């Protein structure tokens, strides 16, 4: 009886050893897998950060080239390099270590360019990494005191000339020396296409305008209304709310507003 008990006891010990070995092997596999995955994730994160910096540098370089001369930004796909200490477009791509960069320039209109920087690299034999950044560059120095650029226009009905104009916010207020209407409000939020949103026909012939807050102040040749006050709080529906009759019959030639005076 004692021998049988010993044999059975030894049989259970073998099973326990096999089970413990299997659990240990599973734990080792999990730990090794987690370590390898963590290492790859860390490498991927680092490469992604370096690739993003390489792409951002590409956009900054194109801004630098733009500032040298807008004519340098010819549509196409380029690499970047230096020549005589300056950044230039060079070939169709450029590399830095494992990273390859391409910069593509495309016209949006005559004063804007879309710039795309793409950086690619081989993450591992089965996997490719990439970063794509897009920016839009404007020809900020296209206009200035010495080189003004025509942007947009609006035409009032009739043949009377526009005489004076004032702007406030997204609106321009225009008076004309005659015709109907002789007071007009234009929405200039889109400078290339100003649109008429409101108008009014004032008595007499306006000669000047000043805008302050919710009111437009108009000087006029009228002998009874040399100063006219127009409420423009609703740009689409301007209305005259007051006037002033200066003594005598001379014309009012101009108006300026400071505070309440």
mmCIF file of C-alpha atoms in Angstrom:
data_model
loop_
_atom_site.group_PDB
_atom_site.id
_atom_site.type_symbol
_atom_site.label_atom_id
_atom_site.label_comp_id
_atom_site.label_asym_id
_atom_site.label_seq_id
_atom_site.Cartn_x
_atom_site.Cartn_y
_atom_site.Cartn_z
ATOM 1 C CA UNK A 1 0.000 0.000 0.000
ATOM 2 C CA UNK A 2 2.816 2.323 0.773
ATOM 3 C CA UNK A 3 4.450 1.779 -2.658
ATOM 4 C CA UNK A 4 1.196 2.493 -4.495
ATOM 5 C CA UNK A 5 0.763 5.750 -2.624
ATOM 6 C CA UNK A 6 4.255 6.830 -3.504
ATOM 7 C CA UNK A 7 3.748 6.060 -7.196
ATOM 8 C CA UNK A 8 0.536 8.077 -7.291
ATOM 9 C CA UNK A 9 2.209 10.953 -5.495
ATOM 10 C CA UNK A 10 5.024 10.984 -8.040
ATOM 11 C CA UNK A 11 2.486 10.952 -10.923
ATOM 12 C CA UNK A 12 0.832 14.129 -9.631
ATOM 13 C CA UNK A 13 4.211 15.849 -9.255
ATOM 14 C CA UNK A 14 4.981 15.338 -12.953
ATOM 15 C CA UNK A 15 1.649 16.917 -13.933
ATOM 16 C CA UNK A 16 2.309 19.843 -11.678
ATOM 17 C CA UNK A 17 5.745 20.371 -13.208
ATOM 18 C CA UNK A 18 4.313 20.294 -16.734
ATOM 19 C CA UNK A 19 1.570 22.741 -15.786
ATOM 20 C CA UNK A 20 4.027 25.101 -14.100
ATOM 21 C CA UNK A 21 6.310 24.932 -17.139
ATOM 22 C CA UNK A 22 3.433 25.786 -19.469
ATOM 23 C CA UNK A 23 2.382 28.757 -17.312
ATOM 24 C CA UNK A 24 5.993 29.983 -17.136
ATOM 25 C CA UNK A 25 6.399 29.676 -20.904
ATOM 26 C CA UNK A 26 3.155 31.605 -21.431
ATOM 27 C CA UNK A 27 4.292 34.365 -19.059
ATOM 28 C CA UNK A 28 7.665 34.593 -20.788
ATOM 29 C CA UNK A 29 5.971 34.800 -24.190
ATOM 30 C CA UNK A 30 3.643 37.569 -22.981
ATOM 31 C CA UNK A 31 6.471 39.535 -21.374
ATOM 32 C CA UNK A 32 8.762 39.194 -24.371
ATOM 33 C CA UNK A 33 5.918 40.154 -26.713
ATOM 34 C CA UNK A 34 5.077 43.199 -24.581
ATOM 35 C CA UNK A 35 8.739 44.223 -24.529
ATOM 36 C CA UNK A 36 9.109 43.847 -28.297
ATOM 37 C CA UNK A 37 5.829 45.712 -28.922
ATOM 38 C CA UNK A 38 6.890 48.466 -26.521
ATOM 39 C CA UNK A 39 10.254 48.782 -28.255
ATOM 40 C CA UNK A 40 8.599 49.010 -31.684
ATOM 41 C CA UNK A 41 6.018 51.505 -30.423
ATOM 42 C CA UNK A 42 8.795 53.636 -28.947
ATOM 43 C CA UNK A 43 10.754 53.539 -32.211
ATOM 44 C CA UNK A 44 7.612 54.337 -34.214
ATOM 45 C CA UNK A 45 6.792 57.282 -31.940
ATOM 46 C CA UNK A 46 10.319 58.623 -32.252
ATOM 47 C CA UNK A 47 10.340 58.270 -36.034
ATOM 48 C CA UNK A 48 6.935 59.932 -36.252
ATOM 49 C CA UNK A 49 8.186 62.883 -34.202
ATOM 50 C CA UNK A 50 11.358 63.234 -36.300
ATOM 51 C CA UNK A 51 9.396 62.848 -39.546
ATOM 52 C CA UNK A 52 6.940 65.552 -38.453
ATOM 53 C CA UNK A 53 9.806 67.918 -37.618
ATOM 54 C CA UNK A 54 11.363 67.221 -41.037
ATOM 55 C CA UNK A 55 8.037 68.050 -42.740
ATOM 56 C CA UNK A 56 7.569 71.224 -40.664
ATOM 57 C CA UNK A 57 11.059 72.305 -41.637
ATOM 58 C CA UNK A 58 10.037 71.865 -45.284
ATOM 59 C CA UNK A 59 7.103 74.259 -44.868
ATOM 60 C CA UNK A 60 9.325 76.815 -43.117
ATOM 61 C CA UNK A 61 11.885 76.568 -45.901
ATOM 62 C CA UNK A 62 9.223 77.263 -48.533
ATOM 63 C CA UNK A 63 8.115 80.330 -46.537
ATOM 64 C CA UNK A 64 11.723 81.491 -46.585
ATOM 65 C CA UNK A 65 11.936 80.976 -50.355
ATOM 66 C CA UNK A 66 8.615 82.834 -50.745
ATOM 67 C CA UNK A 67 9.988 85.803 -48.817
ATOM 68 C CA UNK A 68 12.997 85.975 -51.148
ATOM 69 C CA UNK A 69 10.791 86.196 -54.246
ATOM 70 C CA UNK A 70 7.212 85.118 -54.907
ATOM 71 C CA UNK A 71 8.247 84.109 -58.428
ATOM 72 C CA UNK A 72 10.351 81.312 -56.895
ATOM 73 C CA UNK A 73 7.169 79.391 -56.038
ATOM 74 C CA UNK A 74 6.584 77.620 -59.337
ATOM 75 C CA UNK A 75 3.995 74.817 -59.232
ATOM 76 C CA UNK A 76 5.594 71.368 -59.003
ATOM 77 C CA UNK A 77 7.134 68.765 -56.670
ATOM 78 C CA UNK A 78 10.604 69.416 -55.255
ATOM 79 C CA UNK A 79 13.282 68.446 -52.803
ATOM 80 C CA UNK A 80 15.068 71.086 -50.718
ATOM 81 C CA UNK A 81 18.727 72.000 -50.447
ATOM 82 C CA UNK A 82 21.068 74.943 -49.949
ATOM 83 C CA UNK A 83 23.121 76.996 -52.387
ATOM 84 C CA UNK A 84 25.497 79.807 -51.353
ATOM 85 C CA UNK A 85 24.013 79.738 -47.880
ATOM 86 C CA UNK A 86 20.385 79.988 -49.022
ATOM 87 C CA UNK A 87 17.563 77.471 -49.200
ATOM 88 C CA UNK A 88 16.578 76.457 -52.738
ATOM 89 C CA UNK A 89 14.454 73.852 -54.473
ATOM 90 C CA UNK A 90 16.641 70.891 -55.504
ATOM 91 C CA UNK A 91 15.549 67.845 -57.503
ATOM 92 C CA UNK A 92 12.272 66.069 -56.795
ATOM 93 C CA UNK A 93 13.029 64.998 -53.199
ATOM 94 C CA UNK A 94 15.661 65.208 -50.456
ATOM 95 C CA UNK A 95 16.685 62.815 -47.691
ATOM 96 C CA UNK A 96 17.890 62.935 -44.105
ATOM 97 C CA UNK A 97 18.825 59.552 -42.672
ATOM 98 C CA UNK A 98 15.886 57.196 -43.213
ATOM 99 C CA UNK A 99 13.542 60.062 -44.110
ATOM 100 C CA UNK A 100 12.637 61.168 -47.640
ATOM 101 C CA UNK A 101 10.893 64.518 -48.145
ATOM 102 C CA UNK A 102 8.912 65.932 -51.057
ATOM 103 C CA UNK A 103 7.385 69.405 -51.213
ATOM 104 C CA UNK A 104 4.540 70.073 -53.652
ATOM 105 C CA UNK A 105 3.443 73.587 -54.625
ATOM 106 C CA UNK A 106 0.088 74.285 -56.294
ATOM 107 C CA UNK A 107 -1.590 77.581 -57.159
ATOM 108 C CA UNK A 108 -4.817 78.548 -55.368
ATOM 109 C CA UNK A 109 -5.055 81.898 -57.173
ATOM 110 C CA UNK A 110 -2.684 84.663 -58.255
ATOM 111 C CA UNK A 111 -1.876 85.588 -54.647
ATOM 112 C CA UNK A 112 -1.976 82.242 -52.814
ATOM 113 C CA UNK A 113 -0.154 78.915 -53.018
ATOM 114 C CA UNK A 114 -0.947 75.586 -51.378
ATOM 115 C CA UNK A 115 2.172 73.830 -50.045
ATOM 116 C CA UNK A 116 2.213 70.126 -49.114
ATOM 117 C CA UNK A 117 5.185 68.514 -47.351
ATOM 118 C CA UNK A 118 5.270 64.693 -47.363
ATOM 119 C CA UNK A 119 7.901 62.713 -45.434
ATOM 120 C CA UNK A 120 8.153 58.920 -45.751
ATOM 121 C CA UNK A 121 10.418 56.284 -44.172
ATOM 122 C CA UNK A 122 10.713 52.495 -43.849
ATOM 123 C CA UNK A 123 9.570 51.693 -40.331
ATOM 124 C CA UNK A 124 10.392 47.978 -40.630
ATOM 125 C CA UNK A 125 10.509 45.432 -43.502
ATOM 126 C CA UNK A 126 6.708 45.189 -43.484
ATOM 127 C CA UNK A 127 5.732 48.724 -42.590
ATOM 128 C CA UNK A 128 6.165 52.222 -44.077
ATOM 129 C CA UNK A 129 5.707 55.411 -42.053
ATOM 130 C CA UNK A 130 4.584 58.768 -43.453
ATOM 131 C CA UNK A 131 3.682 62.327 -42.418
ATOM 132 C CA UNK A 132 1.746 64.842 -44.531
ATOM 133 C CA UNK A 133 1.464 68.544 -43.634
ATOM 134 C CA UNK A 134 -0.357 71.200 -45.661
ATOM 135 C CA UNK A 135 -0.064 74.977 -45.470
ATOM 136 C CA UNK A 136 -1.246 77.923 -47.542
ATOM 137 C CA UNK A 137 1.083 80.813 -48.329
ATOM 138 C CA UNK A 138 -0.054 84.280 -49.351
ATOM 139 C CA UNK A 139 1.751 86.839 -51.426
ATOM 140 C CA UNK A 140 1.739 89.161 -48.421
ATOM 141 C CA UNK A 141 4.037 91.704 -50.071
ATOM 142 C CA UNK A 142 1.986 91.913 -53.266
ATOM 143 C CA UNK A 143 0.498 95.249 -52.239
ATOM 144 C CA UNK A 144 1.921 98.274 -50.518
ATOM 145 C CA UNK A 145 2.130 102.019 -50.770
ATOM 146 C CA UNK A 146 4.517 101.703 -53.712
ATOM 147 C CA UNK A 147 2.762 98.787 -55.418
ATOM 148 C CA UNK A 148 -1.019 98.914 -54.814
ATOM 149 C CA UNK A 149 -3.083 96.066 -56.264
ATOM 150 C CA UNK A 150 -6.652 96.451 -57.545
ATOM 151 C CA UNK A 151 -8.954 94.058 -55.673
ATOM 152 C CA UNK A 152 -12.645 94.764 -56.393
ATOM 153 C CA UNK A 153 -15.251 97.298 -57.451
ATOM 154 C CA UNK A 154 -18.922 98.172 -57.110
ATOM 155 C CA UNK A 155 -21.080 100.263 -59.438
ATOM 156 C CA UNK A 156 -23.938 102.500 -58.292
ATOM 157 C CA UNK A 157 -26.803 103.192 -60.674
ATOM 158 C CA UNK A 158 -26.746 106.422 -62.634
ATOM 159 C CA UNK A 159 -23.927 108.627 -63.868
ATOM 160 C CA UNK A 160 -23.164 110.659 -60.733
ATOM 161 C CA UNK A 161 -19.696 110.223 -59.292
ATOM 162 C CA UNK A 162 -18.871 108.735 -55.940
ATOM 163 C CA UNK A 163 -17.668 111.693 -53.878
ATOM 164 C CA UNK A 164 -16.572 110.610 -50.407
ATOM 165 C CA UNK A 165 -16.340 107.306 -48.556
ATOM 166 C CA UNK A 166 -15.892 106.090 -44.976
ATOM 167 C CA UNK A 167 -15.397 102.538 -43.696
ATOM 168 C CA UNK A 168 -16.335 100.953 -40.400
ATOM 169 C CA UNK A 169 -16.044 97.220 -39.727
ATOM 170 C CA UNK A 170 -17.297 95.233 -42.707
ATOM 171 C CA UNK A 171 -19.107 98.186 -44.313
ATOM 172 C CA UNK A 172 -18.227 101.120 -46.539
ATOM 173 C CA UNK A 173 -20.464 104.229 -46.584
ATOM 174 C CA UNK A 174 -20.500 106.248 -49.810
ATOM 175 C CA UNK A 175 -22.048 109.598 -50.703
ATOM 176 C CA UNK A 176 -22.483 110.922 -54.233
ATOM 177 C CA UNK A 177 -22.829 114.519 -55.363
ATOM 178 C CA UNK A 178 -26.244 113.758 -56.858
ATOM 179 C CA UNK A 179 -28.516 111.113 -58.320
ATOM 180 C CA UNK A 180 -30.707 108.579 -56.590
ATOM 181 C CA UNK A 181 -29.652 107.134 -54.286
ATOM 182 C CA UNK A 182 -26.904 109.493 -53.142
ATOM 183 C CA UNK A 183 -26.113 107.583 -49.919
ATOM 184 C CA UNK A 184 -25.106 103.910 -50.166
ATOM 185 C CA UNK A 185 -23.912 101.174 -47.808
ATOM 186 C CA UNK A 186 -21.704 98.373 -49.170
ATOM 187 C CA UNK A 187 -20.728 95.092 -47.510
ATOM 188 C CA UNK A 188 -16.955 94.829 -48.001
ATOM 189 C CA UNK A 189 -16.352 91.640 -46.001
ATOM 190 C CA UNK A 190 -15.306 90.103 -49.334
ATOM 191 C CA UNK A 191 -13.126 92.868 -50.799
ATOM 192 C CA UNK A 192 -13.067 91.320 -54.267
ATOM 193 C CA UNK A 193 -16.842 91.622 -54.579
ATOM 194 C CA UNK A 194 -18.380 94.429 -52.480
ATOM 195 C CA UNK A 195 -22.176 94.303 -52.473
ATOM 196 C CA UNK A 196 -24.777 97.040 -51.992
ATOM 197 C CA UNK A 197 -26.841 96.269 -48.881
ATOM 198 C CA UNK A 198 -28.632 99.554 -48.247
ATOM 199 C CA UNK A 199 -29.205 103.002 -49.721
ATOM 200 C CA UNK A 200 -30.967 106.291 -49.109
ATOM 201 C CA UNK A 201 -31.741 109.436 -51.095
ATOM 202 C CA UNK A 202 -30.904 112.546 -49.095
ATOM 203 C CA UNK A 203 -32.227 115.972 -50.005
ATOM 204 C CA UNK A 204 -29.680 118.345 -51.483
ATOM 205 C CA UNK A 205 -26.245 117.219 -52.622
ATOM 206 C CA UNK A 206 -23.911 115.532 -50.106
ATOM 207 C CA UNK A 207 -20.344 116.843 -49.951
ATOM 208 C CA UNK A 208 -18.661 114.747 -47.236
ATOM 209 C CA UNK A 209 -19.292 111.951 -44.730
ATOM 210 C CA UNK A 210 -17.997 110.832 -41.327
ATOM 211 C CA UNK A 211 -19.108 107.611 -39.614
ATOM 212 C CA UNK A 212 -19.027 107.034 -35.863
ATOM 213 C CA UNK A 213 -20.798 104.223 -34.047
ATOM 214 C CA UNK A 214 -24.370 103.816 -35.274
ATOM 215 C CA UNK A 215 -24.487 107.097 -37.178
ATOM 216 C CA UNK A 216 -23.204 108.607 -40.395
ATOM 217 C CA UNK A 217 -22.834 112.403 -40.479
ATOM 218 C CA UNK A 218 -23.202 114.014 -43.912
ATOM 219 C CA UNK A 219 -22.376 117.580 -44.909
ATOM 220 C CA UNK A 220 -24.679 118.907 -47.625
ATOM 221 C CA UNK A 221 -25.227 121.813 -50.011
ATOM 222 C CA UNK A 222 -28.832 122.067 -48.827
ATOM 223 C CA UNK A 223 -29.556 125.524 -47.360
ATOM 224 C CA UNK A 224 -31.815 123.986 -44.702
ATOM 225 C CA UNK A 225 -29.884 120.782 -43.887
ATOM 226 C CA UNK A 226 -26.156 121.525 -44.025
ATOM 227 C CA UNK A 227 -25.613 118.634 -41.591
ATOM 228 C CA UNK A 228 -27.612 115.422 -41.927
ATOM 229 C CA UNK A 229 -27.485 112.525 -39.463
ATOM 230 C CA UNK A 230 -28.200 109.009 -40.761
ATOM 231 C CA UNK A 231 -28.834 106.000 -38.514
ATOM 232 C CA UNK A 232 -26.806 103.053 -39.911
ATOM 233 C CA UNK A 233 -27.274 100.635 -37.001
ATOM 234 C CA UNK A 234 -29.080 98.432 -39.544
ATOM 235 C CA UNK A 235 -26.836 98.713 -42.631
ATOM 236 C CA UNK A 236 -29.520 97.319 -44.893
ATOM 237 C CA UNK A 237 -32.004 100.055 -43.903
ATOM 238 C CA UNK A 238 -30.262 103.408 -43.273
ATOM 239 C CA UNK A 239 -32.588 106.256 -42.242
ATOM 240 C CA UNK A 240 -32.126 109.962 -41.649
ATOM 241 C CA UNK A 241 -32.867 110.800 -38.010
ATOM 242 C CA UNK A 242 -31.811 114.423 -37.721
ATOM 243 C CA UNK A 243 -30.407 117.520 -39.437
ATOM 244 C CA UNK A 244 -28.937 120.938 -38.644
ATOM 245 C CA UNK A 245 -29.584 124.208 -40.477
ATOM 246 C CA UNK A 246 -26.585 126.509 -40.385
ATOM 247 C CA UNK A 247 -27.234 130.245 -40.686
ATOM 248 C CA UNK A 248 -26.873 131.807 -44.122
ATOM 249 C CA UNK A 249 -26.991 130.232 -47.559
ATOM 250 C CA UNK A 250 -23.404 128.986 -47.970
ATOM 251 C CA UNK A 251 -22.789 125.295 -48.634
ATOM 252 C CA UNK A 252 -21.380 122.880 -46.082
ATOM 253 C CA UNK A 253 -18.129 121.462 -47.451
ATOM 254 C CA UNK A 254 -16.955 118.887 -44.890
ATOM 255 C CA UNK A 255 -17.659 117.115 -41.616
ATOM 256 C CA UNK A 256 -15.578 115.380 -38.951
ATOM 257 C CA UNK A 257 -16.660 113.685 -35.737
ATOM 258 C CA UNK A 258 -14.828 113.525 -32.390
ATOM 259 C CA UNK A 259 -16.753 111.840 -29.590
ATOM 260 C CA UNK A 260 -20.128 113.632 -29.356
ATOM 261 C CA UNK A 261 -19.047 116.712 -31.304
#
